[in-house]
mmCIF file of C-alpha atoms in Angstrom:
data_model
loop_
_atom_site.group_PDB
_atom_site.id
_atom_site.type_symbol
_atom_site.label_atom_id
_atom_site.label_comp_id
_atom_site.label_asym_id
_atom_site.label_seq_id
_atom_site.Cartn_x
_atom_site.Cartn_y
_atom_site.Cartn_z
ATOM 1 C CA ALA A 1434 -16.458 4.198 -18.387
ATOM 2 C CA LEU A 1435 -14.739 2.098 -15.719
ATOM 3 C CA LYS A 1436 -11.643 0.372 -17.101
ATOM 4 C CA ALA A 1437 -9.452 -0.469 -14.078
ATOM 5 C CA VAL A 1438 -9.765 -1.534 -10.452
ATOM 6 C CA LEU A 1439 -6.921 -1.116 -7.963
ATOM 7 C CA VAL A 1440 -7.173 -3.387 -4.920
ATOM 8 C CA ASP A 1441 -5.358 -3.061 -1.601
ATOM 9 C CA LEU A 1442 -4.104 -6.341 -0.126
ATOM 10 C CA SER A 1443 -3.573 -6.406 3.660
ATOM 11 C CA GLY A 1444 -6.852 -5.613 5.408
ATOM 12 C CA THR A 1445 -8.840 -5.773 2.175
ATOM 13 C CA LEU A 1446 -8.204 -9.251 0.703
ATOM 14 C CA HIS A 1447 -6.504 -10.798 3.738
ATOM 15 C CA ILE A 1448 -5.368 -10.200 7.323
ATOM 16 C CA GLU A 1449 -2.024 -11.944 7.805
ATOM 17 C CA ASP A 1450 -2.687 -15.623 6.931
ATOM 18 C CA ALA A 1451 -6.484 -15.424 6.785
ATOM 19 C CA ALA A 1452 -8.471 -14.365 3.730
ATOM 20 C CA VAL A 1453 -11.402 -11.992 4.084
ATOM 21 C CA PRO A 1454 -14.469 -14.290 3.758
ATOM 22 C CA GLY A 1455 -15.590 -14.582 0.139
ATOM 23 C CA ALA A 1456 -12.679 -12.530 -1.236
ATOM 24 C CA GLN A 1457 -11.303 -15.243 -3.575
ATOM 25 C CA GLU A 1458 -14.679 -15.781 -5.234
ATOM 26 C CA ALA A 1459 -15.283 -12.028 -5.463
ATOM 27 C CA LEU A 1460 -11.951 -11.581 -7.231
ATOM 28 C CA LYS A 1461 -12.950 -14.225 -9.784
ATOM 29 C CA ARG A 1462 -16.216 -12.348 -10.418
ATOM 30 C CA LEU A 1463 -14.315 -9.083 -10.842
ATOM 31 C CA ARG A 1464 -11.911 -10.690 -13.315
ATOM 32 C CA SER A 1465 -14.865 -11.948 -15.373
ATOM 33 C CA ALA A 1466 -15.728 -8.309 -16.130
ATOM 34 C CA SER A 1467 -13.830 -6.399 -18.801
ATOM 35 C CA VAL A 1468 -11.613 -4.418 -16.404
ATOM 36 C CA VAL A 1469 -7.895 -4.347 -15.666
ATOM 37 C CA VAL A 1470 -7.152 -5.452 -12.082
ATOM 38 C CA ARG A 1471 -3.998 -4.379 -10.237
ATOM 39 C CA PHE A 1472 -3.005 -4.889 -6.603
ATOM 40 C CA VAL A 1473 -1.384 -2.001 -4.740
ATOM 41 C CA THR A 1474 0.098 -2.384 -1.292
ATOM 42 C CA ASN A 1475 2.099 -0.432 1.278
ATOM 43 C CA THR A 1476 3.074 -3.696 2.962
ATOM 44 C CA THR A 1477 6.789 -3.616 3.820
ATOM 45 C CA LYS A 1478 6.852 -6.651 6.148
ATOM 46 C CA GLU A 1479 7.878 -9.022 3.340
ATOM 47 C CA SER A 1480 9.285 -9.087 -0.172
ATOM 48 C CA LYS A 1481 6.989 -9.181 -3.180
ATOM 49 C CA ARG A 1482 7.879 -12.858 -3.715
ATOM 50 C CA ASP A 1483 6.942 -13.790 -0.123
ATOM 51 C CA LEU A 1484 3.751 -11.765 -0.405
ATOM 52 C CA LEU A 1485 2.802 -13.595 -3.596
ATOM 53 C CA GLU A 1486 3.442 -16.953 -1.897
ATOM 54 C CA ARG A 1487 1.158 -15.939 0.975
ATOM 55 C CA LEU A 1488 -1.612 -14.961 -1.476
ATOM 56 C CA LYS A 1489 -1.255 -18.195 -3.447
ATOM 57 C CA LYS A 1490 -1.555 -20.257 -0.242
ATOM 58 C CA LEU A 1491 -4.800 -18.377 0.413
ATOM 59 C CA GLU A 1492 -5.916 -19.457 -3.104
ATOM 60 C CA PHE A 1493 -5.939 -16.000 -4.686
ATOM 61 C CA ASP A 1494 -5.386 -16.034 -8.441
ATOM 62 C CA ILE A 1495 -2.788 -13.245 -8.658
ATOM 63 C CA SER A 1496 0.423 -12.981 -10.710
ATOM 64 C CA GLU A 1497 3.576 -11.114 -9.669
ATOM 65 C CA ASP A 1498 3.360 -8.540 -12.461
ATOM 66 C CA GLU A 1499 -0.086 -7.461 -11.204
ATOM 67 C CA ILE A 1500 1.301 -6.374 -7.804
ATOM 68 C CA PHE A 1501 2.763 -2.897 -7.269
ATOM 69 C CA THR A 1502 4.336 -2.397 -3.841
ATOM 70 C CA SER A 1503 5.748 0.575 -1.975
ATOM 71 C CA LEU A 1504 8.999 -1.445 -1.675
ATOM 72 C CA THR A 1505 9.260 -1.421 -5.480
ATOM 73 C CA ALA A 1506 8.695 2.341 -5.498
ATOM 74 C CA ALA A 1507 11.282 2.861 -2.736
ATOM 75 C CA ARG A 1508 13.932 0.831 -4.568
ATOM 76 C CA SER A 1509 13.304 2.864 -7.731
ATOM 77 C CA LEU A 1510 13.809 6.114 -5.799
ATOM 78 C CA VAL A 1511 17.026 4.830 -4.158
ATOM 79 C CA GLU A 1512 18.403 3.903 -7.596
ATOM 80 C CA GLN A 1513 17.315 7.233 -9.022
ATOM 81 C CA LYS A 1514 19.020 9.187 -6.216
ATOM 82 C CA GLN A 1515 22.089 6.870 -6.363
ATOM 83 C CA VAL A 1516 22.315 6.692 -2.561
ATOM 84 C CA ARG A 1517 23.458 3.997 -0.117
ATOM 85 C CA PRO A 1518 20.528 3.491 2.252
ATOM 86 C CA MET A 1519 20.413 2.540 5.900
ATOM 87 C CA LEU A 1520 17.459 0.153 5.544
ATOM 88 C CA LEU A 1521 15.058 0.235 8.475
ATOM 89 C CA VAL A 1522 12.924 -2.599 7.085
ATOM 90 C CA ASP A 1523 12.024 -6.119 8.156
ATOM 91 C CA ASP A 1524 14.544 -8.816 7.160
ATOM 92 C CA ARG A 1525 11.829 -10.431 5.009
ATOM 93 C CA ALA A 1526 11.673 -7.255 2.880
ATOM 94 C CA LEU A 1527 15.431 -7.160 2.169
ATOM 95 C CA PRO A 1528 15.269 -9.341 -1.004
ATOM 96 C CA ASP A 1529 13.504 -6.438 -2.753
ATOM 97 C CA PHE A 1530 16.708 -4.403 -2.246
ATOM 98 C CA ASN A 1531 19.131 -7.077 -3.513
ATOM 99 C CA GLY A 1532 22.048 -5.466 -5.332
ATOM 100 C CA ILE A 1533 21.645 -2.091 -3.604
ATOM 101 C CA GLN A 1534 24.880 -0.879 -1.926
ATOM 102 C CA THR A 1535 24.236 -0.307 1.808
ATOM 103 C CA SER A 1536 27.720 -0.016 3.325
ATOM 104 C CA ASP A 1537 28.714 3.449 4.611
ATOM 105 C CA PRO A 1538 25.087 4.680 4.283
ATOM 106 C CA ASN A 1539 24.252 8.220 3.181
ATOM 107 C CA ALA A 1540 20.426 7.925 3.217
ATOM 108 C CA VAL A 1541 17.782 6.525 5.574
ATOM 109 C CA VAL A 1542 14.893 4.375 4.284
ATOM 110 C CA VAL A 1543 12.112 3.561 6.774
ATOM 111 C CA GLY A 1544 9.517 0.806 6.396
ATOM 112 C CA LEU A 1545 7.805 -1.337 9.015
ATOM 113 C CA ALA A 1546 10.661 -2.699 11.137
ATOM 114 C CA PRO A 1547 9.507 -3.584 14.676
ATOM 115 C CA GLU A 1548 12.833 -5.285 15.506
ATOM 116 C CA ARG A 1549 14.795 -2.157 14.521
ATOM 117 C CA PHE A 1550 12.668 0.578 16.074
ATOM 118 C CA HIS A 1551 14.748 0.986 19.221
ATOM 119 C CA TYR A 1552 16.811 3.873 20.560
ATOM 120 C CA GLN A 1553 20.272 2.854 19.350
ATOM 121 C CA ILE A 1554 19.288 2.317 15.708
ATOM 122 C CA LEU A 1555 16.908 5.286 15.541
ATOM 123 C CA ASN A 1556 19.679 7.448 17.002
ATOM 124 C CA GLN A 1557 22.063 6.212 14.291
ATOM 125 C CA ALA A 1558 19.471 7.226 11.684
ATOM 126 C CA PHE A 1559 19.027 10.586 13.433
ATOM 127 C CA ARG A 1560 22.768 11.318 13.185
ATOM 128 C CA LEU A 1561 22.899 10.380 9.498
ATOM 129 C CA LEU A 1562 20.018 12.754 8.808
ATOM 130 C CA LEU A 1563 21.743 15.577 10.729
ATOM 131 C CA ASP A 1564 24.759 15.018 8.458
ATOM 132 C CA GLY A 1565 22.585 15.696 5.404
ATOM 133 C CA ALA A 1566 21.294 12.216 4.468
ATOM 134 C CA PRO A 1567 17.824 12.248 2.852
ATOM 135 C CA LEU A 1568 14.944 10.557 4.703
ATOM 136 C CA ILE A 1569 12.832 8.224 2.547
ATOM 137 C CA ALA A 1570 9.608 6.838 4.035
ATOM 138 C CA ILE A 1571 8.288 3.760 2.247
ATOM 139 C CA HIS A 1572 4.961 4.939 3.645
ATOM 140 C CA LYS A 1573 3.656 6.791 6.718
ATOM 141 C CA ALA A 1574 0.700 4.659 7.830
ATOM 142 C CA ARG A 1575 -0.252 5.368 11.419
ATOM 143 C CA TYR A 1576 -1.269 1.771 12.155
ATOM 144 C CA TYR A 1577 -2.332 -1.501 10.522
ATOM 145 C CA LYS A 1578 -4.385 -4.581 11.421
ATOM 146 C CA ARG A 1579 -2.880 -7.812 12.764
ATOM 147 C CA LYS A 1580 -4.638 -10.925 14.026
ATOM 148 C CA ASP A 1581 -4.152 -9.738 17.614
ATOM 149 C CA GLY A 1582 -5.460 -6.201 16.947
ATOM 150 C CA LEU A 1583 -4.206 -2.849 15.649
ATOM 151 C CA ALA A 1584 -0.453 -2.209 15.668
ATOM 152 C CA LEU A 1585 1.756 0.851 15.112
ATOM 153 C CA GLY A 1586 2.847 1.432 11.522
ATOM 154 C CA PRO A 1587 6.059 3.153 10.393
ATOM 155 C CA GLY A 1588 4.410 6.606 10.291
ATOM 156 C CA PRO A 1589 4.971 7.494 13.980
ATOM 157 C CA PHE A 1590 8.685 6.604 13.692
ATOM 158 C CA VAL A 1591 9.154 8.591 10.477
ATOM 159 C CA THR A 1592 7.421 11.535 12.141
ATOM 160 C CA ALA A 1593 9.721 11.242 15.166
ATOM 161 C CA LEU A 1594 12.795 11.500 12.910
ATOM 162 C CA GLU A 1595 11.244 14.437 11.029
ATOM 163 C CA TYR A 1596 10.522 16.198 14.328
ATOM 164 C CA ALA A 1597 14.015 15.611 15.728
ATOM 165 C CA THR A 1598 15.893 16.707 12.599
ATOM 166 C CA ASP A 1599 13.508 19.376 11.289
ATOM 167 C CA ILE A 1600 13.455 17.793 7.824
ATOM 168 C CA LYS A 1601 10.638 16.311 5.736
ATOM 169 C CA ALA A 1602 10.657 12.743 4.501
ATOM 170 C CA THR A 1603 10.082 11.856 0.874
ATOM 171 C CA VAL A 1604 7.116 9.443 0.969
ATOM 172 C CA VAL A 1605 6.872 6.918 -1.866
ATOM 173 C CA GLY A 1606 3.865 4.701 -1.032
ATOM 174 C CA LYS A 1607 0.147 5.428 -0.771
ATOM 175 C CA PRO A 1608 -1.306 8.104 -0.559
ATOM 176 C CA GLU A 1609 1.278 9.765 -2.839
ATOM 177 C CA LYS A 1610 -0.052 10.642 -6.311
ATOM 178 C CA THR A 1611 3.017 9.212 -8.064
ATOM 179 C CA PHE A 1612 2.391 5.810 -6.465
ATOM 180 C CA PHE A 1613 -1.105 5.512 -7.935
ATOM 181 C CA LEU A 1614 0.020 6.796 -11.341
ATOM 182 C CA GLU A 1615 2.919 4.301 -11.413
ATOM 183 C CA ALA A 1616 0.520 1.477 -10.545
ATOM 184 C CA LEU A 1617 -1.560 2.375 -13.620
ATOM 185 C CA ARG A 1618 1.433 2.761 -15.930
ATOM 186 C CA GLY A 1619 1.273 0.302 -18.798
ATOM 187 C CA THR A 1620 -2.431 -0.438 -18.372
ATOM 188 C CA GLY A 1621 -3.613 2.188 -20.847
ATOM 189 C CA CYS A 1622 -6.106 3.388 -18.216
ATOM 190 C CA GLU A 1623 -6.544 6.884 -16.799
ATOM 191 C CA PRO A 1624 -7.247 7.719 -13.120
ATOM 192 C CA GLU A 1625 -10.756 8.909 -14.085
ATOM 193 C CA GLU A 1626 -11.447 5.393 -15.411
ATOM 194 C CA THR A 1627 -10.283 3.699 -12.192
ATOM 195 C CA VAL A 1628 -11.730 2.596 -8.833
ATOM 196 C CA MET A 1629 -9.577 1.950 -5.742
ATOM 197 C CA ILE A 1630 -10.763 -0.475 -3.019
ATOM 198 C CA GLY A 1631 -9.061 -0.380 0.390
ATOM 199 C CA ASP A 1632 -9.420 -0.419 4.178
ATOM 200 C CA ASP A 1633 -7.360 2.735 4.867
ATOM 201 C CA CYS A 1634 -9.493 5.842 4.482
ATOM 202 C CA ARG A 1635 -6.592 8.278 4.125
ATOM 203 C CA ASP A 1636 -3.947 6.274 2.279
ATOM 204 C CA ASP A 1637 -6.122 4.094 0.022
ATOM 205 C CA VAL A 1638 -9.281 6.089 -0.570
ATOM 206 C CA GLY A 1639 -8.157 9.670 0.032
ATOM 207 C CA GLY A 1640 -4.973 9.166 -1.977
ATOM 208 C CA ALA A 1641 -6.838 7.611 -4.898
ATOM 209 C CA GLN A 1642 -9.530 10.297 -4.945
ATOM 210 C CA ASN A 1643 -6.854 13.028 -4.941
ATOM 211 C CA VAL A 1644 -5.627 11.597 -8.260
ATOM 212 C CA GLY A 1645 -9.135 11.544 -9.741
ATOM 213 C CA MET A 1646 -10.148 7.934 -9.037
ATOM 214 C CA LEU A 1647 -13.268 6.748 -7.225
ATOM 215 C CA GLY A 1648 -12.512 5.361 -3.761
ATOM 216 C CA ILE A 1649 -14.345 2.496 -2.062
ATOM 217 C CA LEU A 1650 -13.687 2.030 1.677
ATOM 218 C CA VAL A 1651 -14.226 -1.444 3.147
ATOM 219 C CA LYS A 1652 -15.016 -2.085 6.818
ATOM 220 C CA THR A 1653 -12.453 -4.880 7.233
ATOM 221 C CA GLY A 1654 -8.805 -4.658 8.308
ATOM 222 C CA LYS A 1655 -7.885 -1.414 10.025
ATOM 223 C CA TYR A 1656 -11.281 0.271 9.464
ATOM 224 C CA ARG A 1657 -12.767 1.963 12.534
ATOM 225 C CA ALA A 1658 -16.235 3.504 12.859
ATOM 226 C CA GLY A 1659 -16.250 7.077 11.567
ATOM 227 C CA ASP A 1660 -13.168 6.689 9.358
ATOM 228 C CA GLU A 1661 -15.151 7.840 6.313
ATOM 229 C CA GLU A 1662 -15.522 11.270 7.954
ATOM 230 C CA LYS A 1663 -11.737 11.769 8.109
ATOM 231 C CA ILE A 1664 -11.363 12.776 4.462
ATOM 232 C CA ASN A 1665 -12.978 15.409 2.261
ATOM 233 C CA PRO A 1666 -14.547 14.588 -0.097
ATOM 234 C CA PRO A 1667 -15.736 11.413 1.674
ATOM 235 C CA PRO A 1668 -15.348 7.997 0.014
ATOM 236 C CA TYR A 1669 -17.436 7.412 -3.097
ATOM 237 C CA LEU A 1670 -18.756 4.345 -1.223
ATOM 238 C CA THR A 1671 -18.278 2.684 2.171
ATOM 239 C CA CYS A 1672 -19.273 -0.991 2.322
ATOM 240 C CA GLU A 1673 -18.835 -4.073 4.498
ATOM 241 C CA SER A 1674 -16.096 -5.916 2.617
ATOM 242 C CA PHE A 1675 -14.328 -6.578 -0.693
ATOM 243 C CA PRO A 1676 -17.107 -8.914 -1.971
ATOM 244 C CA HIS A 1677 -19.665 -6.124 -1.376
ATOM 245 C CA ALA A 1678 -17.417 -3.652 -3.218
ATOM 246 C CA VAL A 1679 -17.194 -6.025 -6.193
ATOM 247 C CA ASP A 1680 -20.994 -6.451 -6.180
ATOM 248 C CA HIS A 1681 -21.415 -2.673 -6.367
ATOM 249 C CA ILE A 1682 -18.902 -2.333 -9.209
ATOM 250 C CA LEU A 1683 -20.548 -5.086 -11.260
ATOM 251 C CA GLN A 1684 -24.089 -3.809 -10.646
ATOM 252 C CA HIS A 1685 -23.614 -0.041 -10.809
ATOM 253 C CA LEU A 1686 -20.302 0.990 -12.353
ATOM 254 C CA LEU A 1687 -20.211 -1.496 -15.221
ATOM 255 C CA SER A 1688 -23.914 -1.498 -16.102
ATOM 256 C CA THR A 1689 -23.604 1.856 -17.878
ATOM 257 C CA VAL A 1690 -20.745 0.466 -19.987
ATOM 258 C CA CYS A 1691 -22.833 -2.590 -20.944
ATOM 259 C CA GLU A 1692 -25.814 -0.398 -21.806
ATOM 260 C CA SER A 1693 -23.735 1.896 -24.037
ATOM 261 C CA GLU A 1694 -22.196 -1.111 -25.801
ATOM 262 C CA ALA A 1695 -25.655 -2.590 -26.336
ATOM 263 C CA THR A 1696 -26.793 0.581 -28.056
#
């Protein structure tokens, strides 16, 4: 029986400051069903508080405790390792690291930081890594969708540092199994009782299906024709947009629950 739905944000519910058409109403319909809804995002361009403000302006009914971000996961790992990170993240994401000691860094944390991805700073990170600092990737997305088109994600820059130093980054965001399990923690739901909806075939859908969830790929955001063929097994379902995904869940994945309850 389906008990939980995990929903990606950027590219699935919204693209920058524009909502996917019909997404707010679809979310209301999903909430009317007896399922737990959580929002999982690799977005590192802004703090969780700024992200929530953006969603509220777009008239999405979402509370802060329903959002699980890769920034949250990265902060937890930094605290666990008790390291002082060199933070290659956007200034708007820094509030999620408030209280973390960053002077005299002995670790490198990489998110999406267009203003910092230049030779001098990447070389500084390279030297820290050669001296034994761990490399933490908030996520390794190849690219993401902006209003003006597709744009490079942090993945290519993490890979460049891995290549130059011959070390492997610890990745904390999607598609890592621990990320999905942490997002479900406290819900009382198991991966086998969960559906993930997202626009990234590898990170959203592939990652979720590797944990035992069903994955629904939407053709908004960063989706490109043929993406569904990039993972094995393929997505449980590929559909036009979040509202279509919600329609399918309500009509096909919850009907069996209703029928069993009726009997």
